């Protein structure tokens, strides 16, 4: 008998709405409401460059922005900053260390735990009286440390308690008896949740959360260390090491140098402990003046004498490294005064300001081999993410970016100055921040609408609205907005237009052309190589003599410059910089921000240009042109409207040579000729046939396919072949598509685009998918959409789902979730969240079958894993020499395929490596220090420590690869997500008033609720964090605001009291998983709740009633399921892991539950649809049920497509 | 000759009654007068070379060279399939110019006259005068084809036709180039005798 679920002790605090939002974000939201068409997220991930000017003021420059923004907390003056994506460390002018943790919608929470221990005695039962030998009454988990609740203090003033202490009633996924007690025979022992006859002791866990509150301000690192070891004032500081290990999340290496030249390391810095715990001193062979820590294991420092110190032996188990080696400077007369390191590069500046690049640096040889002199003179250089390099020019004190740094050319090509202004230079008014955002925003708007203007009425009406930085257009003569009218303004199109020509559109496009700077050309001035830049001696910069040492540079400048000089610099001069840190700035060689040109809309020349066409001037000739065009159209076209269109009736053919995976055994690729014949009927409809001509036994044969029967075209890219598969309903049933391969990727894309266009034409499917569309994703990350027909969810004779037509959308996703109000979200393999923009096409369909706007660049990153296998032998221990029967010493996970480091390629040609091979320590089962997992033999279950019985071991190597494509998606920055769910709504529901409920799980397991999601603003505005006591994995919200989730321990949770007015609900109810199963996914429809466990079993939640929404028990529905989606009609769709067809077996098949009725919500059987590599489906947008057929009385015989439960 | 059909109409038949009757010949191709395009590919190549020539004049070929092959394809497919939005999505970029400039480097134009043997006039002509003043259609004609412009007081003998209309001679050339160019990005201007009636 299942236990009824009880509300858990409230996990408090987490639900509080975060009122503090970055100012810029708030102002962006305001703009969003006004102009919802363009989604908000920047097309480029928004990361920032940090810099300090000569006055110690800290500025940030966003990769999506065009102004230096003064740091939000501008109280302090700084001499050093060192940034990462999540925070920035700095040394202020008081020589104290500060950390600036960027604000986020997800709070930094840390759990404190204490155990209450009790012993049973015959008199009073369980009581607080313990034996003398026992542990403390209040202790930590081990029982060794005394830990009274009121003795647990906040570590620093930057933390606050979220709530009071409360008892944790969840014990390993199972709810405990009242009070949260767990029982054991004696301390220390194994505790159980049930009280037995021999339970003599019991304990319970109290938990309390504390929250880091000092976000978006500089928080002083308290120096409460031992007075003897108290570091002297700090002089330099560097943060890095975030790639050394994944655990704990956000771990950082923070290194500092004191004025006395000693090196300090900050212990325990991570995301959940942003301040770290204490400073520890490291011995150095000399007096250190400056230090630089790379993202990975590189750490260099400079010595007073001008040599460089290189730290060796930095790795996961020892992030502090083990020893120093010395690298001599490039020349004996000029020592090194500054170094900066990246993942595999070292840059240095010598005392004569020359810039040097260290050749041959990598993990195995952190010292590198030799120095190469680079062009340019800098006071400092800084290596940021992706080994991109930044510097501060020696004479002009400008920030320079090293252009052309790529993995193959790490030293780059030229220095390019950043010419953007500070926001304060633009506007001296108080609301500079919102103005800034507005400026950026309108810059984007001009660009964006330029793309869509010619055919988009809405866009043209958008642009009619004048805004700041957008001069008023010439007065239109005619106010009517006719979208096709703009045709006349296009070159050569005047002849074909049939519409009245009017003035508005040409005026608009003329204006666009003027406002649209072409970055490539506009930047020519700034692109000049360093050597050609006419360096102007800044008027008031103190000239740095060669004798001044780097660590005193900024200090001396600060000291020498009287504060009174501040004003002359402010307005007319460009900012003078002292320090730059790019550790949190993600710039890639292929997509450099627009920082190097003076932006359009601001440059005076542009404004004068636009103004040069004044209404007075234009009136005469413009009026005359449009008048004439109108007359001409009337004369030449109007009178001939009744003429029949000269539609080509002929056959249009594309032929080519492809390869075909033949139907008979042995299967192999055959060279074939392929011809696509396109007919155009009298009604203008097109139909196409694809012929495949092949030769077998010297006999010429062919097969043909009608494209109007094709149900899906799936690219099947792998390392070697550019192939694609064509499915028809019959081929779907056979599990045997027609597979064709092209010689080149281009060739394949051409065929795919053309065939896809033909399929869509013959089915008259085009444009944006309807809001009810069914979305799915294949294991390759390709996105497919199907328009649900009316009878798809009909009670009787529903459309067999092998007849559904799927068309591809551009982009690359792992998960996609939709809702019937047109809100679609996707998640990438790298957990990036994306929102659908309303476009279509993109990817390989660019150009032909693609919308001209709303298509953006999209990228995704995933890891490729291979395994290193070793066998133990008595003489040499573990070696890479196995038994002859063993698997390959380098293999895939199964051991069947050989996969060497050198021989393993990215999954397809779309992917490119972006990292080197690294050991993956996060494999299930755990690893030892070197990443090995042990087992008695291959294949077996592996564990993380070596025992006597183990004779083999393996370790997992991973390598990151990246794909760049395009599609109708925009990033929802900055929080990465693991799962997302949007409320399903039926069209009858009056839902358009309130916002659309959207819940998500962050990649760290936080539960989040998105606020402000609507049709007009599908990206929403901000996250609301919902507190949990453990990380979550999956979430789903039903049509009646039932929120179900699955936690990492495999149990389910129900969120109580979620309403539109209370979007985050009030508390979690714990729901145990089915016996001996761990749940991994949950999906909630109108009323049905389905969950999926780790073993592929699908469970239905029984006994759910409005008054008892948690239900009573799990009922098994089916096995062989790897993903489930329940829709607003309670329709159940799954991805089945294996399905046998008549020709072959396919993995990852879309299946539809048949016979789902209100009185039989579990349904009867499965109907199999498209398959072969499908990973994910969302039917949650389809709320259209076909009309009930009149033949109600007819006995519903089992539909032919309903086979029993899937079995494989 | 390989003129756009609209240009041929302006040049040869603007006064004839509509609809325009065209005689299509299927044999005796005038190899001497016309370049024979044996295939669709040849036509495409010819069209693209015109575009490239125009961009060489406008942007030193920088824009067209920065485009990808598929962009070029899209230009052609857009034209071929009569899909203006497709075409313009790419062609738009060819109509831009740097903010610090006031227009293109040179205006790609061709002036056709029925009265002369010369097929057309094509010269380097900047959209902006040295003093920053925008050049007009009139400026262009005065410079490269003075015979087409009537003297101040004289009788108007010629029509200056673009897309079947007569823009005023005061129209800025840069504007014309951006808005009345043919798909090949050239401004095709026909000079035809003023109808006598």
Coordinates of C-alpha atoms in Angstrom, one line a residue, chain A residues 450-451 454-455 486-493 495-496 506 509-510 513-514 516-518 521-522 524 603 605-606 609 612 620-622 624-626 628-629 632 635-636 640 643 652 846-848 852, chain B residues 6 9-10 18-19 40 59 62-63 66 70 74 77 83-89 91-92 95-102 134 163-168 170-172 175-176 178-183:
Chain A
X450 CA 16.8 45.7 -42.8
X451 CA 16.8 42.1 -43.4
X454 CA 11.2 44.1 -48.2
X455 CA 8.4 41.6 -47.5
X486 CA 8.7 47.8 -52.0
X487 CA 9.2 45.5 -54.9
X488 CA 9.2 48.5 -57.1
X489 CA 12.1 50.0 -55.4
X490 CA 14.2 46.9 -55.9
X491 CA 16.4 46.7 -58.9
X492 CA 14.7 45.4 -61.9
X493 CA 11.6 44.3 -60.1
X495 CA 8.5 45.3 -64.2
X496 CA 6.8 42.6 -62.4
X506 CA 11.5 53.1 -50.9
X509 CA 14.9 51.1 -47.7
X510 CA 16.8 54.1 -48.7
X513 CA 20.9 51.4 -46.7
X514 CA 22.3 54.6 -45.3
X516 CA 23.4 50.1 -42.4
X517 CA 27.1 50.2 -42.2
X518 CA 28.9 47.3 -43.6
X521 CA 34.2 48.2 -44.9
X522 CA 33.6 50.5 -42.1
X524 CA 39.1 49.4 -42.8
X603 CA 28.7 58.7 -36.6
X605 CA 28.6 61.5 -41.3
X606 CA 25.8 59.0 -41.3
X609 CA 23.8 61.8 -45.0
X612 CA 20.8 65.4 -46.7
X620 CA 10.1 66.9 -56.8
X621 CA 12.1 64.0 -58.2
X622 CA 10.8 61.3 -55.8
X624 CA 7.7 62.2 -60.0
X625 CA 9.4 58.8 -60.0
X626 CA 6.6 57.2 -58.0
X628 CA 5.5 57.6 -63.1
X629 CA 5.9 54.1 -61.8
X632 CA 3.5 52.7 -65.8
X635 CA -0.4 51.1 -68.4
X636 CA 1.6 48.0 -68.7
X640 CA -3.5 42.7 -68.9
X643 CA -4.1 37.3 -69.3
X652 CA 12.2 20.3 -64.9
X846 CA 19.8 28.5 -46.1
X847 CA 18.9 30.5 -49.2
X848 CA 16.3 28.3 -50.8
X852 CA 15.0 35.9 -44.7
Chain B
X6 CA 12.8 45.5 -69.8
X9 CA 11.4 47.1 -74.4
X10 CA 12.4 50.6 -73.4
X18 CA 0.8 46.7 -75.8
X19 CA 0.9 43.7 -75.5
X40 CA 21.5 27.4 -68.2
X59 CA 33.0 48.2 -53.6
X62 CA 34.8 43.4 -51.6
X63 CA 31.2 42.6 -50.8
X66 CA 33.1 38.1 -49.0
X70 CA 25.5 29.7 -51.5
X74 CA 20.7 32.4 -53.8
X77 CA 17.9 31.2 -57.7
X83 CA 11.5 35.2 -55.6
X84 CA 12.2 38.8 -54.8
X85 CA 12.7 38.3 -51.0
X86 CA 15.3 35.6 -51.6
X87 CA 17.1 37.7 -54.1
X88 CA 17.0 40.9 -52.0
X89 CA 18.1 39.2 -48.8
X91 CA 21.4 41.8 -52.9
X92 CA 20.7 44.1 -50.0
X95 CA 23.5 48.0 -52.0
X96 CA 25.2 49.1 -48.8
X97 CA 28.2 51.3 -48.5
X98 CA 30.5 52.3 -45.7
X99 CA 29.2 54.9 -43.3
X100 CA 32.2 57.2 -43.8
X101 CA 31.5 57.3 -47.6
X102 CA 28.6 59.1 -49.1
X134 CA 25.6 64.4 -54.8
X163 CA 12.3 51.0 -66.1
X164 CA 9.9 52.6 -68.5
X165 CA 9.8 55.9 -66.7
X166 CA 11.7 59.1 -67.1
X167 CA 13.2 60.1 -63.8
X168 CA 14.0 63.8 -63.4
X170 CA 17.8 66.2 -60.7
X171 CA 17.5 62.7 -59.2
X172 CA 20.6 61.8 -57.3
X175 CA 19.6 56.9 -55.1
X176 CA 18.9 55.7 -58.6
X178 CA 20.3 51.8 -55.1
X179 CA 16.7 51.7 -56.1
X180 CA 16.4 51.5 -59.8
X181 CA 19.2 49.1 -60.7
X182 CA 18.4 46.0 -62.6
X183 CA 19.0 42.6 -60.9

